[in-house]
Structure formats: structure tokens, C-alpha cells
C-alpha positions as CSV (number, residue, x, y, z in Angstrom):
1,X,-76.2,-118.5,66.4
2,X,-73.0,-120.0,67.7
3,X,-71.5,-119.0,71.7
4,X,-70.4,-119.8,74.5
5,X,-72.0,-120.5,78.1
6,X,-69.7,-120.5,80.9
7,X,-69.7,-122.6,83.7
8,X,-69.5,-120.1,87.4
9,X,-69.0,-123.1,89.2
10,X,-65.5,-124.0,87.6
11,X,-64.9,-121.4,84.6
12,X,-62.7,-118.5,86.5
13,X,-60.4,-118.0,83.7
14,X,-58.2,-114.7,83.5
15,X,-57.6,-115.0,79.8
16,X,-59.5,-115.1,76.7
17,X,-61.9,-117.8,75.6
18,X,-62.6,-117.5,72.4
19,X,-60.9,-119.6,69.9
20,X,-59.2,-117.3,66.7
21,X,-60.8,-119.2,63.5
22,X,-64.4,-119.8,64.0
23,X,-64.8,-123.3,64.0
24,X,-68.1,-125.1,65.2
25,X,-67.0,-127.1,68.0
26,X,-64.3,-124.2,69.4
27,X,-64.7,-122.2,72.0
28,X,-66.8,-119.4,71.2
29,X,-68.2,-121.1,68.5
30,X,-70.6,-123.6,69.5
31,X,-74.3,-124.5,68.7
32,X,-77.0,-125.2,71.1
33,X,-76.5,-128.9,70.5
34,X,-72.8,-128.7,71.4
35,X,-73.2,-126.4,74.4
36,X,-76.1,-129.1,75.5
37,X,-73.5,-131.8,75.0
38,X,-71.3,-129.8,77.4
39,X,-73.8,-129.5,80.1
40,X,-74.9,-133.2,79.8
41,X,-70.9,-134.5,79.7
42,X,-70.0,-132.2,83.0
43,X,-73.5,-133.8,84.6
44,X,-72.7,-137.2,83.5
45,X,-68.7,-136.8,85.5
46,X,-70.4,-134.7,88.4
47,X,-73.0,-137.6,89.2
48,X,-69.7,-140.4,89.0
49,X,-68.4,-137.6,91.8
50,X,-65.4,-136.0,89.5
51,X,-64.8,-132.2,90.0
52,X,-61.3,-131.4,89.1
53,X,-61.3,-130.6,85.0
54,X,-64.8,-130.0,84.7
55,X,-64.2,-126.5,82.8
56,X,-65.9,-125.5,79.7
57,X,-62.8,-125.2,78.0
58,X,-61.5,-128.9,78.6
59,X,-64.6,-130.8,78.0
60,X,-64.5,-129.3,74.9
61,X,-61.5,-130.5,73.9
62,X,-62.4,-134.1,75.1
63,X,-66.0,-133.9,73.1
64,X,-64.2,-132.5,70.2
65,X,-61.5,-135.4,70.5
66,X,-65.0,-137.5,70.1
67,X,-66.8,-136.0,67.6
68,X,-69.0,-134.9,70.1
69,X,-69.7,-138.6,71.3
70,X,-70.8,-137.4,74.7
71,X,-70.3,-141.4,76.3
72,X,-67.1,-141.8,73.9
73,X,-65.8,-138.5,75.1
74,X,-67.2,-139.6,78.8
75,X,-65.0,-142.5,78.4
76,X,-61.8,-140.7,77.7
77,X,-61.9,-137.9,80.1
78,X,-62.5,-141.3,82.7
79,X,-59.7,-143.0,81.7
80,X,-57.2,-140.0,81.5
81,X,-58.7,-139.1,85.3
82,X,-57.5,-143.1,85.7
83,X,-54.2,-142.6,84.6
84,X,-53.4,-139.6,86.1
85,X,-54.2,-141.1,89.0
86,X,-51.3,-143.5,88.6
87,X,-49.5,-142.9,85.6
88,X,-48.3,-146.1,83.5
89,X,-45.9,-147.4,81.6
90,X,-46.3,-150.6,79.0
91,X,-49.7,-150.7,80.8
92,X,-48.4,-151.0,84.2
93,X,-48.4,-148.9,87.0
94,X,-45.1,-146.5,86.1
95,X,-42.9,-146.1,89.4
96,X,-40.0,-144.3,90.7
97,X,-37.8,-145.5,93.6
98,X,-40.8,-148.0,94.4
99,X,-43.4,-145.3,94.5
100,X,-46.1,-144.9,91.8
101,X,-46.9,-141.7,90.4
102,X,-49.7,-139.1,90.9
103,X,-49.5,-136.6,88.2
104,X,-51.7,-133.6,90.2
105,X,-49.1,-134.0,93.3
106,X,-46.1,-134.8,91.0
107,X,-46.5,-131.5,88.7
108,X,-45.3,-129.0,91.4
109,X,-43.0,-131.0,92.7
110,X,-40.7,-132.5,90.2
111,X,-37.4,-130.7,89.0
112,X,-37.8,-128.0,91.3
113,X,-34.3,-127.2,91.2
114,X,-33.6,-127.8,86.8
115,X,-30.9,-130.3,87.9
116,X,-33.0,-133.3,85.8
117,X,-33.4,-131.3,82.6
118,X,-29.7,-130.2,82.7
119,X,-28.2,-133.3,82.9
120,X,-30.7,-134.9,80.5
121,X,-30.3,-132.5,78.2
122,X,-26.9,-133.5,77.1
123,X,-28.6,-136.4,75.3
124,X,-32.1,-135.8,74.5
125,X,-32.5,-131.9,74.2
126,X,-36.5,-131.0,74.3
127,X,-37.4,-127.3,75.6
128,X,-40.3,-124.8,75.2
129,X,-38.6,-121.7,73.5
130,X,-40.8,-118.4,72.7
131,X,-43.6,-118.1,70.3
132,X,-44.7,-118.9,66.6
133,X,-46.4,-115.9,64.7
134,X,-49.9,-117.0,66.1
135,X,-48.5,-116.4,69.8
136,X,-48.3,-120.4,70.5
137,X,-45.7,-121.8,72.2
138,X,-42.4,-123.3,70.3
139,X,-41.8,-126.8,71.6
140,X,-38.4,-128.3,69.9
141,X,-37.3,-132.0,70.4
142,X,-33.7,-132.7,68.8
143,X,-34.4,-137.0,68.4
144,X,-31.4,-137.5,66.9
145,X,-29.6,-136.9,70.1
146,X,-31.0,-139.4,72.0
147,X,-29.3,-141.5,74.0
148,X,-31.1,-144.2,76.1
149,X,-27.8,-145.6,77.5
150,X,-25.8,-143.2,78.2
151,X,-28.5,-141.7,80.4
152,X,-29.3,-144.9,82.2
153,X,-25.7,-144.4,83.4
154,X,-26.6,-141.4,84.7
155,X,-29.3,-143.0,86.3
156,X,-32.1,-141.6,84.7
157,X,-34.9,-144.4,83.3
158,X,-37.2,-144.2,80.8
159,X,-39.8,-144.1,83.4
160,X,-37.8,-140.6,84.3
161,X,-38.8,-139.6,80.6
162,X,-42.2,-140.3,80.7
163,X,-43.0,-138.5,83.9
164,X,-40.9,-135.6,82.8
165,X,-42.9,-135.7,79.4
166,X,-46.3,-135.7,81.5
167,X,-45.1,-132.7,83.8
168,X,-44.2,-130.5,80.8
169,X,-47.6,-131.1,79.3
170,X,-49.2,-130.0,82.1
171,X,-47.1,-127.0,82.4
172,X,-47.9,-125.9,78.8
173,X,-51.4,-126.4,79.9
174,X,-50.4,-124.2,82.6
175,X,-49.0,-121.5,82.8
176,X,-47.3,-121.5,79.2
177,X,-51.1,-120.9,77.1
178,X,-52.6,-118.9,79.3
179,X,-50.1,-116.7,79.4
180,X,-50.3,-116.4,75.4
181,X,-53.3,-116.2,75.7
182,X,-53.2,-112.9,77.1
183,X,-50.4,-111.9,75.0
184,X,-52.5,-112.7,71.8
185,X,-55.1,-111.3,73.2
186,X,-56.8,-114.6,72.0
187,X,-57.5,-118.2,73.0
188,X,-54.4,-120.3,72.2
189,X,-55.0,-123.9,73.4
190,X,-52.4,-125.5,71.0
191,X,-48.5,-125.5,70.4
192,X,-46.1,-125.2,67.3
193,X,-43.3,-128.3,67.1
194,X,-40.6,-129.1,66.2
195,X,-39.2,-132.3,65.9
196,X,-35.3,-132.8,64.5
197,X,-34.4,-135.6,63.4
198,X,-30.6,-134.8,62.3
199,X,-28.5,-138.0,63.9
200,X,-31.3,-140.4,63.3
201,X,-30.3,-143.7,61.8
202,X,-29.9,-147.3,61.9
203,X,-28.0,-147.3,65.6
204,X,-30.7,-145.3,67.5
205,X,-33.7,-145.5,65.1
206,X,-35.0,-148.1,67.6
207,X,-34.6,-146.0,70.8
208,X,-36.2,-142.9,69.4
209,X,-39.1,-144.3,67.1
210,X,-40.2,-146.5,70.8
211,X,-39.7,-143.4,72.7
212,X,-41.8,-141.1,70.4
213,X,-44.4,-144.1,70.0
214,X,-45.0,-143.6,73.8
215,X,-45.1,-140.0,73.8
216,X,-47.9,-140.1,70.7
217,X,-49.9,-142.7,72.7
218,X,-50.0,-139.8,75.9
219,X,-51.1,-137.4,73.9
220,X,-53.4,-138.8,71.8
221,X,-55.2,-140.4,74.9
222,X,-54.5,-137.8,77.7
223,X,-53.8,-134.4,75.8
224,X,-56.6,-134.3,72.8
225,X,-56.8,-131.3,70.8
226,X,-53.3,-129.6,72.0
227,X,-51.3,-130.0,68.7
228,X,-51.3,-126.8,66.4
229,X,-48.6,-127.6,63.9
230,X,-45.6,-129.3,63.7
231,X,-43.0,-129.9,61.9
232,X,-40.6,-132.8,61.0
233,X,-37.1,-131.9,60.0
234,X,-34.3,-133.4,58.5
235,X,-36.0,-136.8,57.8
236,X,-34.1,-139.2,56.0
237,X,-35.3,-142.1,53.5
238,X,-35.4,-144.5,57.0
239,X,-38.2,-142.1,58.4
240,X,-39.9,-141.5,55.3
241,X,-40.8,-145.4,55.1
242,X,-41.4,-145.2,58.3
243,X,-44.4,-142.5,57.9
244,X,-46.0,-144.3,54.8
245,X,-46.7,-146.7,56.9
246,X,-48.5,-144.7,59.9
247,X,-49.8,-141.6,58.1
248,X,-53.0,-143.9,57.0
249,X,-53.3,-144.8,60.6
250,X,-53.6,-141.4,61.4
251,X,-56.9,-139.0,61.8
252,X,-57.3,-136.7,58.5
253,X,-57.1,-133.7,61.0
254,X,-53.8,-134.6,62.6
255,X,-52.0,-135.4,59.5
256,X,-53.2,-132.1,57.8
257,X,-51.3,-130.5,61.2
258,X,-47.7,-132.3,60.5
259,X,-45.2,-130.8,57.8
260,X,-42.4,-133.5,56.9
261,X,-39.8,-130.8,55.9
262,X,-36.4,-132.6,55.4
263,X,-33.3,-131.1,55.2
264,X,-34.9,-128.0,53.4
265,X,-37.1,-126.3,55.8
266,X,-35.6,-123.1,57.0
267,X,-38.1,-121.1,54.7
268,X,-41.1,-122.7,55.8
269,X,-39.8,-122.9,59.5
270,X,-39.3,-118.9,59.3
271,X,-42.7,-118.8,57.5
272,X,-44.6,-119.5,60.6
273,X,-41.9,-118.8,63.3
274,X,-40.2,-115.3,63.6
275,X,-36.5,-115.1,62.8
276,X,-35.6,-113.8,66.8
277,X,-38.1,-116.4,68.0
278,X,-36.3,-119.4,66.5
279,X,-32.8,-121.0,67.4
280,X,-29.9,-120.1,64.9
281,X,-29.2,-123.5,65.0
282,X,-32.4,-124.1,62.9
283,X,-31.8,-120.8,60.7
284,X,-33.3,-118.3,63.3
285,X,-31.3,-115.6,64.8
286,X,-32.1,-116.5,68.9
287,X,-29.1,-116.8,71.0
288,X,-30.1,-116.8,74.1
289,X,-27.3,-116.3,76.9
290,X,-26.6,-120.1,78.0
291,X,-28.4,-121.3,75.2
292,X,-31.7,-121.4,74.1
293,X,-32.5,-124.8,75.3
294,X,-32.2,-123.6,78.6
295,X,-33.6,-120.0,78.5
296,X,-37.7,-120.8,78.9
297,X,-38.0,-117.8,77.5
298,X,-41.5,-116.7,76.4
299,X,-44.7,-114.8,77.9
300,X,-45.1,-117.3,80.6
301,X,-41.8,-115.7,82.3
302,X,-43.1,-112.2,81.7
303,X,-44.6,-110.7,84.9
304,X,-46.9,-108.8,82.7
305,X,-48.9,-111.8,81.5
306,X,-47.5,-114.5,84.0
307,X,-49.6,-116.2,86.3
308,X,-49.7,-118.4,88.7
309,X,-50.4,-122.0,87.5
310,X,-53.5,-124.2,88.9
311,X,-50.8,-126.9,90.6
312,X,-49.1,-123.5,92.5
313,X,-52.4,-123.3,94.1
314,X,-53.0,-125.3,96.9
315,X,-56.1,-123.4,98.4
316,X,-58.8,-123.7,96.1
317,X,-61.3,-126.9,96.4
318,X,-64.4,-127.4,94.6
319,X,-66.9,-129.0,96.9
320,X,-70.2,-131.2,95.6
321,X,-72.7,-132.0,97.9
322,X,-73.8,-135.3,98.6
323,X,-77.2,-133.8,96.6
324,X,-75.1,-133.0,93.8
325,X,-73.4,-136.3,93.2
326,X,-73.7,-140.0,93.2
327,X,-70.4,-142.2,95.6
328,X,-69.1,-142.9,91.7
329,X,-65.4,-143.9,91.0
330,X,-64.3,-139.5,91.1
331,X,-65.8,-139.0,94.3
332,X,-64.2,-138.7,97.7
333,X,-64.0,-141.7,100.1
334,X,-65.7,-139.8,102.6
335,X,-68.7,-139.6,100.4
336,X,-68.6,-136.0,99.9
337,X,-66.2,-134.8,97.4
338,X,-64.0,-132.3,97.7
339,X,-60.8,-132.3,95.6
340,X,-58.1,-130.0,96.1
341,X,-58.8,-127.4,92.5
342,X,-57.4,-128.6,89.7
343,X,-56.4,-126.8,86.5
344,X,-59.6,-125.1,84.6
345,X,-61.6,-124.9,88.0
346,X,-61.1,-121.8,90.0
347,X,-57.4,-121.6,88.2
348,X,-56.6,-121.4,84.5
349,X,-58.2,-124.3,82.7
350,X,-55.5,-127.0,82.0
351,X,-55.8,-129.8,79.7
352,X,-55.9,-133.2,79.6
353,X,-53.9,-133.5,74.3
């Protein structure tokens, strides 16, 4: 009989958690070996002294990222705790103004006032927009518009881009799911993408393909399990080469999850997105006031099914005793942990793909 055991130490979600298709391994739908496997990863972290993360719903994701490899899937939620510690770049500590960055104390903090995305924008347009006919959220990335130098003359780095990416991952973690979630009336853990290629070409095929080669390499190591579809329009012949060669690298599952479209892909766009939900720029009808790509519409910005996000929180602290733990690498110096809540704790369960 599959189920689901939740965890009253660090599973307080306000939303639904059980996954829509009943898939062994998905939440809701586990056997008594997986929900073991979940008990004996969260034991495994608790004992090296980690406590933010620990939720039901985000081991999951790791294990499933695994196969259910509890020390494989062990080793990833480590190393993602590593890097979020201090986030890299070309495997280097990634800094700004001299300062390396902390994703849990960066998330609440950076681009508090929009000023960044507005200006960046202009030449690389990327932007949660409403939902897909599932109730995930739209992400759209227009690649063709990228500009690397012209926004190093604005003084934004490609260390800039990479935190930026990092902070809006966390925030589709949270608040953007949960709060479709509760729309759906059904756990959404995934997002519907779109990636445009229109513009892409010999003169920037360089910039973009490094740029998106980074951005696969986060999520595949520090976001598992968060893609739901997505699709690739207006490829050209160079791109098409291009995926021949990497689709084999990929796993059977992902590929099965990306749609290479072309130019043609209104029909199937509209088949999964609704017509208002979708930009008229890629055959929808949306117009939002100010454009789209600045809007953030969706049910995170609706009071009925908004909520506050973990990083909002700066209350909440999951405390191990010294009992409870081993001095590992996650614990506190002190020797008893106590970590400020992170997401899928006390607050909505946010993810590390």
C-alpha cells in the first residue's frame, strides 16, 4: 500500500502533499522501502548535524534524483548544502564586490527594490509569468536576447547572473509552488519553460550555449526533480546539431520532459498553456500593463493563496540536541545546532532541482 509519513519535526506545510499522477517514489505514493529510505537519509544528515531541508518532501526529491541511492542521494544533498554555503562559479568560490555568497542570507536580500532585473532585462529577458493548465508556474527565458557585453557595461557580471539565477530558484521553491499548490488544490513541485531561441546565431551562440551550460549544471546538481516541461522554441539548424550531440548525455526522463518546437509551436504551446496565461508575443493573448515580463503575475501575488516564504521568516530555528546529533560538517560550531529554519522546516518545504 503506497503513503506517506510525515515528519512533525520539520513537515509544517500549509499546502498539499500529494503528488497528482501516482508515481512510486512521489509524494503520496511511496512504499515502505522508500518511506524507510527517507527516515534512514534524514538520520544519516541529522547525525552529520544538518537541520535546515530535512522535510519529507525535499529528501524525496534528492532520493528520487538517486534512484533511491540513500549514500548517492546523501552525497548530493551534502554537496548542494556545500555550495549553498558559498556559491561557485567555474569551481571557485563565486564573489561579489569581494564578498562570497551565502544563498540562505542572499535570497531575502537581493533585488529588493527590482532595479537589477529591470535593467537586465533589456538584454537577457527571463520572468516567471502565470500558470500552465496543470497550475505550474510559466518560466520564459528569451536567449536570443542575450547580451554579455553590453551588460558588463552596465556593470553587471556573469557572477550577477548566476546569483540572480540561484535566488529565483529558490523563490519558485518558495513562495511561487506553494502557492499553486493551493490553487491546484494539488502538490505542484515542478515548472513549465520556455526557452526562445529567436536571435540565436553564430555572433552570440557562444555567450548563450556557456551561459545555459551553467544554469543546467545548477539545476541538475542543486535543484533535482523541479523541471515539469519545457519547451524549446525557434531552434535553428545551429541548435539542432547542437542537441544531437547532448540529448544522449542526457537521463531518459529529462529528455522525455523537453519539446524542441521550432519556429512552429504556437499549437502545442497553447496545448498545455492557456491562451490569457501566455504572452502575445508567443501567440497568447496576455498583455499585461508594463509588459508581461515584468508583471509576476500568478497565485503567488494573490493574497488568497500567498504566503509568506521560508527566507521571510527569520524566527523559526530547528534545534538538535547534542543527544540527537554527532559535531559533523552541518552542525553548529558551538556543538549544538541550531540553524535559523530553512525552507521545508517549519515554513513551506523549499528545494534544492
Amino acid at each position: 500500500m503506497s503513503t506517506m509519513e510525515l515528519d512533525p519535526k520539520y513537515d509544517h506545510y500549509d499546502y498539499p502533499t500529494t503528488a497528482p499522477v501516482a508515481k512510486p517514489g512521489h509524494p503520496g505514493h511511496l512504499t515502505e522501502a522508500q518511506q524507510a529510505q527517507v527516515h534512514q537519509l534524514r538520520m544519516m544528515l541529522e547525525t552529520e548535524g544538518y537541520t535546515k531541508r530535512l522535510d519529507t518532501l525535499t529528501l524525496l526529491r534528492f532520493l528520487r534524483a538517486r534512484k533511491f541511492d540513500v549514500n548517492l542521494s546523501k552525497k548530493m544533498f551534502v554537496d548542494c548544502e556545500k555550495w549553498r554555503k558559498t556559491l561557485t562559479y567555474a569551481g571557485q568560490p563565486l564573489k561579489l564586490d569581494g564578498r562570497t555568497i551565502n544563498l540562505d542570507e542572499e535570497v531575502s536580500e537581493w533585488d529588493k527594490d527590482g532595479s537589477f532585473k529591470k535593467k537586465v532585462s533589456k538584454w537577457y529577458p527571463q520572468y516567471y509569468h502565470k500558470t500552465d493548465k496543470d497550475g505550474r508556474p510559466v518560466y520564459i527565458e528569451q536567449l536570443g536576447k542575450i547580451d554579455i557585453t553590453a551588460m558588463k557595461n552596465e556593470g553587471i557580471e556573469y557572477e550577477h547572473m548566476l546569483v540572480n539565477l540561484a535566488v529565483e530558484y529558490e523563490k519558485m521553491a518558495d513562495p511561487r509552488l506553494p502557492a499553486c499548490s493551493r490553487k491546484a488544490g494539488q502538490l505542484l513541485e515542478t515548472s513549465c519553460t520556455i526557452m526562445d531561441f529567436n536571435g540565436v546565431g553564430f555572433g552570440n551562440a557562444r555567450q548563450v550555449f556557456g551561459y545555459i551550460q551553467e544554469a543546467s549544471g545548477m539545476s541538475q546538481n542543486y535543484y533535482p526533480e523541479r523541471l515539469g516541461r519545457m519547451y524549446l522554441i525557434n531552434t535553428n539548424w545551429l541548435f539542432t546539431g547542437v542537441w544531437r550531440m547532448i540529448r544522449p548525455l542526457l537521463d531518459p526522463v529529462t529528455v522525455e520532459k523537453i519539446h524542441v518546437l521550432g519556429g512552429n509551436y504556437q499549437k502545442e504551446l497553447l496545448s498545455q498553456i492557456p491562451a490569457e496565461n501566455l504572452p502575445k508575443e508567443f501567440g497568447g493573448t496576455c498583455q499585461c500593463e508594463g509588459g508581461c515580463e515584468f508583471s509576476n503575475a500568478g497565485p503567488w501575488c494573490d493574497p488568497e493563496y500567498a504566503r509568506p516564504a521560508w527566507w521571510e521568516k527569520k524566527d523559526d530555528v530547528i534545534e538538535n540536541k547534542p543527544t540527537e546529533i554527532g559535531s559533523g560538517e552541518g552542525a553548529a560550531a558551538s556543538g549544538t545546532a541550531t540553524a535559523e529554519e530553512g525552507a521545508g522546516a517549519t515554513a513551506p518545504a523549499q528545494a534544492t532541482a
